[in-house]
Tab-separated table of C-alpha atoms in Angstrom:
chain	number	residue	atom	x	y	z
A	1	GLY	CA	-0.161	0.224	-0.068
A	2	ALA	CA	0.583	3.557	-0.148
A	3	GLY	CA	1.733	3.950	3.298
A	4	VAL	CA	1.555	2.943	6.704
A	5	SER	CA	-1.629	0.703	7.746
A	6	GLN	CA	-3.266	0.296	11.176
A	7	SER	CA	-6.839	-0.897	12.556
A	8	PRO	CA	-8.765	0.479	14.197
A	9	SER	CA	-8.773	3.439	14.256
A	10	ASN	CA	-10.587	3.878	17.294
A	11	LYS	CA	-11.180	1.555	20.129
A	12	VAL	CA	-12.714	1.732	23.526
A	13	THR	CA	-12.892	-1.516	25.777
A	14	GLU	CA	-13.584	-2.456	28.977
A	15	LYS	CA	-11.045	-2.843	31.694
A	16	GLY	CA	-9.771	-6.510	31.872
A	17	LYS	CA	-10.457	-7.532	28.105
A	18	ASP	CA	-7.979	-7.989	25.795
A	19	VAL	CA	-6.985	-5.812	22.724
A	20	GLU	CA	-5.663	-6.741	19.167
A	21	LEU	CA	-4.438	-3.760	17.345
A	22	ARG	CA	-2.708	-3.987	13.934
A	23	CYS	CA	-0.336	-2.787	11.581
A	24	ASP	CA	-0.066	-3.325	7.589
A	25	PRO	CA	3.098	-2.033	6.992
A	26	ILE	CA	4.064	-0.805	3.505
A	27	SER	CA	5.192	-3.174	0.995
A	28	GLY	CA	8.725	-4.330	1.027
A	29	HIS	CA	9.258	-2.978	4.099
A	30	THR	CA	11.392	-5.393	5.998
A	31	ALA	CA	11.579	-3.574	9.476
A	32	LEU	CA	8.350	-2.716	11.584
A	33	TYR	CA	7.655	-1.379	14.756
A	34	TRP	CA	5.800	-0.050	17.772
A	35	TYR	CA	5.369	2.752	19.570
A	36	ARG	CA	3.771	4.206	22.592
A	37	GLN	CA	2.265	7.738	22.653
A	38	ARG	CA	0.219	9.100	25.760
A	39	LEU	CA	-1.781	12.247	25.893
A	40	GLY	CA	0.464	14.977	25.739
A	41	GLN	CA	3.833	13.095	26.420
A	42	GLY	CA	6.378	11.354	23.554
A	43	LEU	CA	7.360	8.404	22.200
A	44	GLU	CA	7.642	5.081	23.947
A	45	PHE	CA	9.699	2.288	21.526
A	46	LEU	CA	7.969	-0.987	22.370
A	47	ILE	CA	9.313	-3.824	19.737
A	48	TYR	CA	11.494	-4.007	16.836
A	49	PHE	CA	10.659	-6.401	14.336
A	50	GLN	CA	13.438	-7.438	11.257
A	51	GLY	CA	10.975	-9.995	9.230
A	52	ASN	CA	9.711	-12.027	11.400
A	53	SER	CA	11.835	-12.296	14.301
A	54	ALA	CA	12.061	-9.065	16.863
A	55	PRO	CA	15.190	-8.860	18.243
A	56	ASP	CA	14.426	-6.062	20.559
A	57	LYS	CA	11.176	-6.125	22.561
A	58	SER	CA	12.563	-4.124	25.958
A	59	GLY	CA	10.141	-1.732	25.346
A	60	LEU	CA	7.047	-3.894	25.990
A	61	PRO	CA	5.922	-2.653	29.699
A	62	SER	CA	4.724	-5.698	30.555
A	63	ASP	CA	3.950	-9.474	30.023
A	64	ARG	CA	0.469	-8.489	29.391
A	65	PHE	CA	1.463	-7.266	25.975
A	66	SER	CA	2.882	-9.392	22.858
A	67	ALA	CA	3.624	-8.886	19.724
A	68	GLU	CA	3.786	-10.970	16.728
A	69	ARG	CA	4.786	-10.796	12.593
A	70	THR	CA	3.811	-13.230	10.390
A	71	GLY	CA	5.243	-13.323	6.315
A	72	GLU	CA	7.510	-10.646	7.007
A	73	SER	CA	4.021	-8.361	6.664
A	74	VAL	CA	1.026	-8.458	8.901
A	75	SER	CA	1.938	-7.747	12.595
A	76	THR	CA	-0.749	-7.505	15.743
A	77	LEU	CA	0.003	-6.090	18.666
A	78	THR	CA	-1.668	-7.482	21.805
A	79	ILE	CA	-3.113	-6.190	25.153
A	80	GLN	CA	-4.453	-8.913	27.167
A	81	ARG	CA	-6.217	-8.197	30.470
A	82	THR	CA	-6.014	-4.186	29.505
A	83	GLN	CA	-5.774	-1.424	32.427
A	84	GLN	CA	-6.665	2.065	32.364
A	85	GLU	CA	-3.016	3.098	32.331
A	86	ASP	CA	-2.817	0.951	28.908
A	87	SER	CA	-4.981	4.297	27.589
A	88	ALA	CA	-2.832	5.616	24.768
A	89	VAL	CA	-2.153	6.245	20.639
A	90	TYR	CA	-0.275	2.951	19.505
A	91	LEU	CA	1.707	4.075	16.759
A	92	CYS	CA	2.969	1.743	14.574
A	93	ALA	CA	6.323	1.893	12.002
A	94	SER	CA	8.333	0.468	9.117
A	95	SER	CA	11.147	1.270	7.027
A	96	LEU	CA	12.822	-1.147	4.262
A	97	THR	CA	15.802	-2.289	6.958
A	98	GLY	CA	16.486	-2.360	10.465
A	99	GLY	CA	20.525	-1.989	8.926
A	100	ASN	CA	20.601	1.325	7.469
A	101	ALA	CA	19.968	3.797	10.784
A	102	GLY	CA	19.385	6.427	7.564
A	103	ASN	CA	16.904	5.270	6.157
A	104	THR	CA	13.552	7.158	7.012
A	105	ILE	CA	11.091	5.495	8.813
A	106	TYR	CA	7.488	5.333	8.006
A	107	PHE	CA	4.749	6.038	10.803
A	108	GLY	CA	0.927	4.877	10.407
A	109	GLU	CA	-1.815	7.239	11.922
A	110	GLY	CA	-2.291	5.033	15.154
A	111	SER	CA	-4.905	3.255	16.727
A	112	TRP	CA	-6.471	5.590	19.758
A	113	LEU	CA	-7.195	2.968	22.299
A	114	THR	CA	-8.960	3.982	25.149
A	115	VAL	CA	-9.696	1.536	28.651
A	116	VAL	CA	-13.046	2.503	30.638
B	1	GLY	CA	22.542	4.497	26.403
B	2	ASN	CA	21.041	6.930	23.143
B	3	SER	CA	19.312	9.553	24.244
B	4	VAL	CA	17.713	12.910	22.979
B	5	THR	CA	16.842	15.735	24.524
B	6	GLN	CA	14.876	18.494	23.559
B	7	MET	CA	14.082	21.448	24.603
B	8	GLU	CA	10.601	22.507	26.436
B	9	GLY	CA	7.747	23.439	25.127
B	10	PRO	CA	5.484	25.238	24.535
B	11	VAL	CA	7.081	27.757	21.531
B	12	THR	CA	4.641	30.856	21.049
B	13	LEU	CA	5.938	32.990	18.543
B	14	SER	CA	4.207	35.312	15.919
B	15	GLU	CA	3.675	35.099	12.397
B	16	GLU	CA	7.169	35.295	10.585
B	17	ALA	CA	9.723	34.999	13.931
B	18	PHE	CA	12.526	33.030	13.774
B	19	LEU	CA	12.516	29.868	15.165
B	20	THR	CA	15.175	28.032	16.982
B	21	ILE	CA	14.022	24.729	18.458
B	22	ASN	CA	17.213	23.441	20.379
B	23	CYS	CA	18.476	19.292	20.521
B	24	THR	CA	20.965	17.243	21.841
B	25	TYR	CA	21.780	13.950	21.406
B	26	THR	CA	23.752	11.460	23.607
B	27	ALA	CA	24.819	7.794	21.554
B	28	THR	CA	27.764	6.057	20.882
B	29	GLY	CA	29.012	5.641	17.218
B	30	TYR	CA	27.128	7.192	13.841
B	31	PRO	CA	24.035	8.285	14.342
B	32	SER	CA	21.640	9.649	11.523
B	33	LEU	CA	18.987	12.115	13.496
B	34	PHE	CA	15.469	13.316	12.602
B	35	TRP	CA	13.057	15.596	13.257
B	36	TYR	CA	9.135	14.766	12.764
B	37	VAL	CA	6.245	16.789	12.997
B	38	GLN	CA	3.014	16.095	14.431
B	39	TYR	CA	0.269	18.333	12.850
B	40	PRO	CA	-3.024	18.242	14.819
B	41	GLY	CA	-5.456	15.388	13.830
B	42	GLU	CA	-3.264	14.183	11.819
B	43	GLY	CA	0.194	10.965	11.650
B	44	LEU	CA	3.694	11.843	12.629
B	45	GLN	CA	5.694	12.912	9.550
B	46	LEU	CA	8.797	13.414	8.553
B	47	LEU	CA	10.214	16.760	8.603
B	48	LEU	CA	13.726	16.187	7.825
B	49	LYS	CA	17.327	13.371	7.914
B	50	ALA	CA	20.725	14.190	8.048
B	51	THR	CA	22.797	10.719	8.221
B	52	LYS	CA	26.475	11.972	8.805
B	53	ALA	CA	28.043	14.922	10.332
B	54	ASP	CA	27.841	18.418	9.134
B	55	ASP	CA	24.562	17.335	6.322
B	56	LYS	CA	22.201	19.679	6.950
B	57	GLY	CA	18.605	18.652	6.494
B	58	SER	CA	15.931	20.522	4.868
B	59	ASN	CA	12.972	20.790	3.676
B	60	LYS	CA	9.369	23.038	3.974
B	61	GLY	CA	12.122	26.310	5.246
B	62	PHE	CA	13.342	23.938	7.791
B	63	GLU	CA	16.543	23.260	8.432
B	64	ALA	CA	18.977	20.938	11.055
B	65	THR	CA	22.391	20.563	10.549
B	66	TYR	CA	24.490	17.852	12.207
B	67	ARG	CA	26.762	18.965	14.597
B	68	LYS	CA	28.758	15.985	16.171
B	69	GLU	CA	31.177	18.271	17.942
B	70	THR	CA	28.270	19.731	19.937
B	71	THR	CA	25.994	16.660	19.504
B	72	SER	CA	23.264	19.259	18.353
B	73	PHE	CA	20.444	18.876	15.692
B	74	HIS	CA	18.749	22.401	16.095
B	75	LEU	CA	15.727	22.955	14.106
B	76	GLU	CA	15.641	26.919	12.367
B	77	LYS	CA	12.918	28.630	10.168
B	78	GLY	CA	13.412	31.829	9.411
B	79	SER	CA	10.147	32.900	8.644
B	80	VAL	CA	7.080	30.960	10.884
B	81	GLN	CA	3.736	30.894	9.720
B	82	VAL	CA	0.461	29.895	11.717
B	83	SER	CA	0.159	26.058	9.707
B	84	ASP	CA	3.293	25.412	11.230
B	85	SER	CA	1.946	25.024	14.597
B	86	ALA	CA	2.526	21.018	15.543
B	87	VAL	CA	4.091	19.032	17.794
B	88	TYR	CA	8.485	18.601	16.846
B	89	PHE	CA	10.450	15.291	18.128
B	90	CYS	CA	14.240	15.201	17.665
B	91	ALA	CA	14.888	11.885	16.810
B	92	LEU	CA	18.040	9.619	16.509
B	93	ARG	CA	18.973	6.238	15.094
B	94	GLY	CA	21.790	4.300	15.665
B	95	ALA	CA	23.009	1.159	15.903
B	96	THR	CA	19.952	-0.263	17.635
B	97	ASN	CA	18.306	0.354	14.570
B	98	LYS	CA	14.811	1.873	16.387
B	99	LEU	CA	14.453	5.740	16.556
B	100	ILE	CA	14.930	7.440	20.250
B	101	PHE	CA	12.757	10.550	20.635
B	102	GLY	CA	12.563	13.098	22.666
B	103	THR	CA	9.749	14.554	24.394
B	104	GLY	CA	8.655	16.277	21.867
B	105	THR	CA	8.095	20.560	21.419
B	106	LEU	CA	4.805	22.126	20.618
B	107	LEU	CA	4.525	24.879	18.772
B	108	ALA	CA	2.296	27.908	18.753
B	109	VAL	CA	2.260	30.836	15.757
B	110	GLN	CA	-0.190	33.334	16.586
B	111	PRO	CA	-1.285	35.413	13.265
């Protein structure tokens, strides 16, 4: 596709429920990233995929958070037993490869998650 | 570890004023440096980048020069417009391959 696509764009869920957020990266991009942006704050790194492997998952805040990627394409971020502090915009991004620091990383519009 | 420190906002300017948003970094090796912009209600967009020392990135009248000696990448624009009102993020990407962001600076330009 033309850009990084994320779904749903908005999600309201009850505390304790599980949610899945989906990311379709730009075609041909082997590197994929998830970030979180809480209201009025900066971007927190969550996880980085190179192909289907995740060499860096250091930013996942707890074991309630997990992510997978298949076919070197689509990625899903899953949050189990959601808490109110999980409310944030979850941003997905992709780039041609993770091996060249000069490659531009392109961001999706984000999935706005509200936990009530 | 790698980190980015940028000027706290909000920055409020009148139209046609000169803009500087300071950004300094700490990194091992030779990272690439980026400025991203987030306009109200929109996603994060790349504004400009520089991949090696002394490179100047430029776009839409904005400029930033990669200064290794001062570990800085300050964003400048000679004459801001109301449409430049947004949040600006400085970021670096090094050997870990992930972007590390500053906290963001809100710019408000008044007519």
